[in-house]
CSV table of C-alpha atoms in Angstrom, one decimal:
chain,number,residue,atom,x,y,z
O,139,UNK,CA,0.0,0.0,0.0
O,140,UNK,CA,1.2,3.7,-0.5
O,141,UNK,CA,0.2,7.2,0.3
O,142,UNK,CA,0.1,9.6,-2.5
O,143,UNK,CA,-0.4,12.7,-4.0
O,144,UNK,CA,-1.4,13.1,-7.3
O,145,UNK,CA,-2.3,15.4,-9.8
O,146,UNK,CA,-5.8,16.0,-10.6
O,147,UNK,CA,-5.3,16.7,-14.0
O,148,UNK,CA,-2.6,14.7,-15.1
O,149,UNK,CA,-2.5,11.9,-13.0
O,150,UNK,CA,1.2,12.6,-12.5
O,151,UNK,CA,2.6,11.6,-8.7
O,152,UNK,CA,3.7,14.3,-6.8
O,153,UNK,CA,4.4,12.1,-4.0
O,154,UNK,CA,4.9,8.5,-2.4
O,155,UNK,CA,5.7,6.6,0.2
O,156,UNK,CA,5.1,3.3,0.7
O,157,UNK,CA,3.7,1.6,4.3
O,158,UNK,CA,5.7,-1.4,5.2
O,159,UNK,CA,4.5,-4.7,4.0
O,160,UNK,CA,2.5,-5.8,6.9
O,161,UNK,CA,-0.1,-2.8,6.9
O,162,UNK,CA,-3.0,-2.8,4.4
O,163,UNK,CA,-3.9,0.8,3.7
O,164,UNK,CA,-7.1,2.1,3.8
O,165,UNK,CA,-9.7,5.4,4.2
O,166,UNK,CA,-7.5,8.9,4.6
O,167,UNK,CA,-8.6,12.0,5.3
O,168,UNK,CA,-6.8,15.3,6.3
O,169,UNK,CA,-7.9,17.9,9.6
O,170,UNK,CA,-5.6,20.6,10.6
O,171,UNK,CA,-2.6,19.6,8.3
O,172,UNK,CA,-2.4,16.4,9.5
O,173,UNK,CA,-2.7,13.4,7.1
O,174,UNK,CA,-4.8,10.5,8.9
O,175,UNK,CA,-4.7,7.0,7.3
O,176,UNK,CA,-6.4,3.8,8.5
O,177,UNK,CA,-5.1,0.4,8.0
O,178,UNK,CA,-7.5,-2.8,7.1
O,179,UNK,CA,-7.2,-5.2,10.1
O,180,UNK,CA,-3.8,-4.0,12.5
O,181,UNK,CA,-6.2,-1.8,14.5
O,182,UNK,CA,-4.0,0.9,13.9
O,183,UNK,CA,-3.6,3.9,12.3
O,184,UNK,CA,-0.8,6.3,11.4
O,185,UNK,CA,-0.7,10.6,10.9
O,186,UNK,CA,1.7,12.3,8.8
O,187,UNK,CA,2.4,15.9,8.1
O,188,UNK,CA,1.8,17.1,4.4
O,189,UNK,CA,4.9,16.4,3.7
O,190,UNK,CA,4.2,12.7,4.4
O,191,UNK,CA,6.5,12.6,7.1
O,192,UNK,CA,5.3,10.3,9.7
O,193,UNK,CA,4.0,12.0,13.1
O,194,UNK,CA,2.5,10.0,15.0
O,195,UNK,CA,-0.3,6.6,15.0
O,196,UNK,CA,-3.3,5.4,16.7
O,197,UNK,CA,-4.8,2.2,17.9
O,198,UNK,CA,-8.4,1.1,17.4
O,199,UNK,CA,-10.5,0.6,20.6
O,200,UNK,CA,-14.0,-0.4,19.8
O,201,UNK,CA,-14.2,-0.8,16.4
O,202,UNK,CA,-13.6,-3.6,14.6
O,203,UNK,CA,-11.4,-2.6,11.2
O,204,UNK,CA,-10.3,0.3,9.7
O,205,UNK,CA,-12.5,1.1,5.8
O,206,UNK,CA,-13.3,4.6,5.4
O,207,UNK,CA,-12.4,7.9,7.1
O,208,UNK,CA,-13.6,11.8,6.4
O,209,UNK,CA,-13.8,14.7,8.9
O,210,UNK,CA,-16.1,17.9,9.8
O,211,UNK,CA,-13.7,20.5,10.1
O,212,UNK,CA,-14.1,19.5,13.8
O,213,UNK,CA,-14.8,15.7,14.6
O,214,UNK,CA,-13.3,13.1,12.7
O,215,UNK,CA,-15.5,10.0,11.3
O,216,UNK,CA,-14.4,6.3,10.4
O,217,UNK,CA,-15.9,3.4,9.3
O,218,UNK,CA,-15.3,0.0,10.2
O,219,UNK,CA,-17.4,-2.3,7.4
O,220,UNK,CA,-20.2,-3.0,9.9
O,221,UNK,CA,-23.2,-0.9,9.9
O,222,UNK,CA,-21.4,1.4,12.5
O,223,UNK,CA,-19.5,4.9,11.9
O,224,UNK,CA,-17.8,6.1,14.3
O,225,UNK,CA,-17.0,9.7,15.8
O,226,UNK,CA,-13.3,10.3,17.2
O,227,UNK,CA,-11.7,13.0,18.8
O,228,UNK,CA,-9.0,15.0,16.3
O,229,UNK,CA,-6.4,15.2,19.1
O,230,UNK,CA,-6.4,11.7,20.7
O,231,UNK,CA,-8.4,9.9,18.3
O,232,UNK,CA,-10.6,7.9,20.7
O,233,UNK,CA,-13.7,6.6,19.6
O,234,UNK,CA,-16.2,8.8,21.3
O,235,UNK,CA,-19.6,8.1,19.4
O,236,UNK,CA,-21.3,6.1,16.7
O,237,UNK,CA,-24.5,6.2,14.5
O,238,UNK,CA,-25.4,3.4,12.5
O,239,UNK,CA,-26.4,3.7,9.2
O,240,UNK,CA,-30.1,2.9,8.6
O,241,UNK,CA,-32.9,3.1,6.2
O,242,UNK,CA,-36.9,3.0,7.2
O,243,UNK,CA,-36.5,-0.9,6.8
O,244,UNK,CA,-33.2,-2.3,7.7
O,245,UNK,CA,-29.6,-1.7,9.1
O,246,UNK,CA,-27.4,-0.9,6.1
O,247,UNK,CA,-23.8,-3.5,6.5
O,248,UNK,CA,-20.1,-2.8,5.1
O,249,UNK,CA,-20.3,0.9,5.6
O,250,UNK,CA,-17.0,1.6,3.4
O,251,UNK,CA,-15.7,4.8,1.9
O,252,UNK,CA,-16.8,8.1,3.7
O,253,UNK,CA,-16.5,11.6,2.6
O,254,UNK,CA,-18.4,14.3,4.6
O,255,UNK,CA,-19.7,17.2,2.3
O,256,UNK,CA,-22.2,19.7,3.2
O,257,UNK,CA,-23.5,18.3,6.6
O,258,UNK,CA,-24.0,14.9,5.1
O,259,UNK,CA,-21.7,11.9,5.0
O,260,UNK,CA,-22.1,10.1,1.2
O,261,UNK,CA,-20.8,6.5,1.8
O,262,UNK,CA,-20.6,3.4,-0.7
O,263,UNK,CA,-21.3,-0.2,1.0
O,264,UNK,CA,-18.5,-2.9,-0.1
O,265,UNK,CA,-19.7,-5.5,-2.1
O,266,UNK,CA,-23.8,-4.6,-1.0
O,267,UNK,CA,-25.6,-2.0,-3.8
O,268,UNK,CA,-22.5,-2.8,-6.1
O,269,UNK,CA,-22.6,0.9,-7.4
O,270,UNK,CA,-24.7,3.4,-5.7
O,271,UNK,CA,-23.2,6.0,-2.5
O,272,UNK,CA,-25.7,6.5,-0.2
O,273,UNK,CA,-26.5,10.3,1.5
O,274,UNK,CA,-26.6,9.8,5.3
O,275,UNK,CA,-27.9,12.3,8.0
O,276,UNK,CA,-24.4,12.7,9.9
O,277,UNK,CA,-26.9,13.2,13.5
O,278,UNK,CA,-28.7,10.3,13.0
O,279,UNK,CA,-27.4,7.7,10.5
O,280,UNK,CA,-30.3,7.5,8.5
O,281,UNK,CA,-29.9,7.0,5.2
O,282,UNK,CA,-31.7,10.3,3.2
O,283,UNK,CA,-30.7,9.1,-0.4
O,284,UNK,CA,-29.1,6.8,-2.9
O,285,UNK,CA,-27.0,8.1,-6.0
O,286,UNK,CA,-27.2,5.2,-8.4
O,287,UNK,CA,-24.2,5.2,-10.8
O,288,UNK,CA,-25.5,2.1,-12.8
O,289,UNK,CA,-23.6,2.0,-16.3
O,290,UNK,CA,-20.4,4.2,-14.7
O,291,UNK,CA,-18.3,0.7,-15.7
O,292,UNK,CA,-19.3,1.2,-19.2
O,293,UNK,CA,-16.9,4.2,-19.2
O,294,UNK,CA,-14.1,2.2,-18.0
O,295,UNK,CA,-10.9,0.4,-20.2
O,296,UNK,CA,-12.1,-3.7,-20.1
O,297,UNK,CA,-9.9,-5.1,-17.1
O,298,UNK,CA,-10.0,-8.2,-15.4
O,299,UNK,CA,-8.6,-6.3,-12.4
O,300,UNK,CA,-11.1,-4.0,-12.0
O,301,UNK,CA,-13.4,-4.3,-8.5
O,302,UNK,CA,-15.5,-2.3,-6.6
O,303,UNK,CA,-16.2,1.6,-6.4
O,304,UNK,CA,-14.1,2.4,-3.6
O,305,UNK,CA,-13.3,6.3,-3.8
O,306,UNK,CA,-15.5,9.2,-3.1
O,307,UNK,CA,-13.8,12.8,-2.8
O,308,UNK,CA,-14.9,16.4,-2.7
O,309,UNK,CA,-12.7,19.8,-3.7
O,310,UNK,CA,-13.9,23.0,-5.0
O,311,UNK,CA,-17.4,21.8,-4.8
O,312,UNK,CA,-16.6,19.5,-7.5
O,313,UNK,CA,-17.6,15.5,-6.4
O,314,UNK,CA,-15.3,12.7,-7.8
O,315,UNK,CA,-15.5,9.0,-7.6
O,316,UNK,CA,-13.8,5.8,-8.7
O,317,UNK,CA,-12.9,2.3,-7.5
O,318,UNK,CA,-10.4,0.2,-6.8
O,319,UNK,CA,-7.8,-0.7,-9.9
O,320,UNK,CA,-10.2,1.6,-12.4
O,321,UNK,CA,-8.4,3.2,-14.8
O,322,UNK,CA,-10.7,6.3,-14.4
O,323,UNK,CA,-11.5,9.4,-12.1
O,324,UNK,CA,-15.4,10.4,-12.4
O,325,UNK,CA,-16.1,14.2,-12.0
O,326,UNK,CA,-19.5,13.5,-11.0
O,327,UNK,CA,-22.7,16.4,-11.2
O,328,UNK,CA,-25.3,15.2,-9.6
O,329,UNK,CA,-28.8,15.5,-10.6
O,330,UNK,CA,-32.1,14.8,-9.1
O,331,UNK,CA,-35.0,13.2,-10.5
């Protein structure tokens, strides 16, 4: 696994490092110019400046893995592929709160990749609803709409490597999304019906 930084436009890296072997990376997400970034199942976590110089880490307490992670401004919030997202504290990163992620009928699983924009956290499911992000009330959990990007594989280059959407980010007020191994970033404008 790696951290980088890459050009939006050109897809060029800007920078790289790479984790050591053992760590699986996951769900990043950057509060007060400090780089978070969650790893899969070592219940830890690791914080770098913006210069990718590692500062610090964090363990895990009552969550289970680490998936997805995104922030307020204020609080930060992580997912841990159950139904569960959690709230931490920015300085000491303990696990404060949770909502769980529900609809009028059922408990929504495998909460994955978070981004918080606009008071709302959208959030894809891995492997459940293979291509929709779901709008959740950050207060409550429940789930106030889908985003259904049904035919978004038709865009991308035929590869046997390509899985799951797995990437949701906001900048500008400009919404992007991709997976994991596509050969494509979506700018995404989204429309309701």
């Amino acid at each position: 696994s790696t951290l980088r930084k890459v050009d939006l436009n050109s897809g060029d890296i800007l920078n790289n490092i790479n984790l050591e072997y053992e760590y699986f990376g996951e769900g990043i997400t950057i509060l007060n110019d400090r780089i978070f970034l969650l790893t899969w199942k070592n219940k830890i976590g690791f914080i770098y400046d913006l210069d990718f110089n590692k500062i610090g880490s964090f363990n895990y307490d009552k969550s289970q893995e680490g998936w997805g992670l995104t922030n307020d401004g204020e609080y930060i919030y992580k997912s841990d592929g159950t139904s569960k997202i959690w709230k931490l504290d920015p300085y000491n990163l303990e696990e404060i709160d949770f909502i769980e992620v529900m609809t009028d009928k059922s408990r929504i699983k495998s909460i994955n990749e978070l981004e918080y924009i606009n008071g709302k956290i959208f959030a894809n499911t891995y492997q459940q609803n293979r291509d929709v992000i779901l709008i959740i009330n950050s207060k409550s959990g429940k789930v106030e709409s889908i985003i259904n990007f049904s035919g978004i594989r038709d865009y991308l280059e035929a590869d046997n490597n390509t899985d799951v959407m797995n990437g949701i980010a906001e900048n500008d007020g400009k919404l992007y999304v991709t997976g994991k191994n596509w050969n494509k970033l979506f700018e995404i404008k989204i429309l309701d019906e």
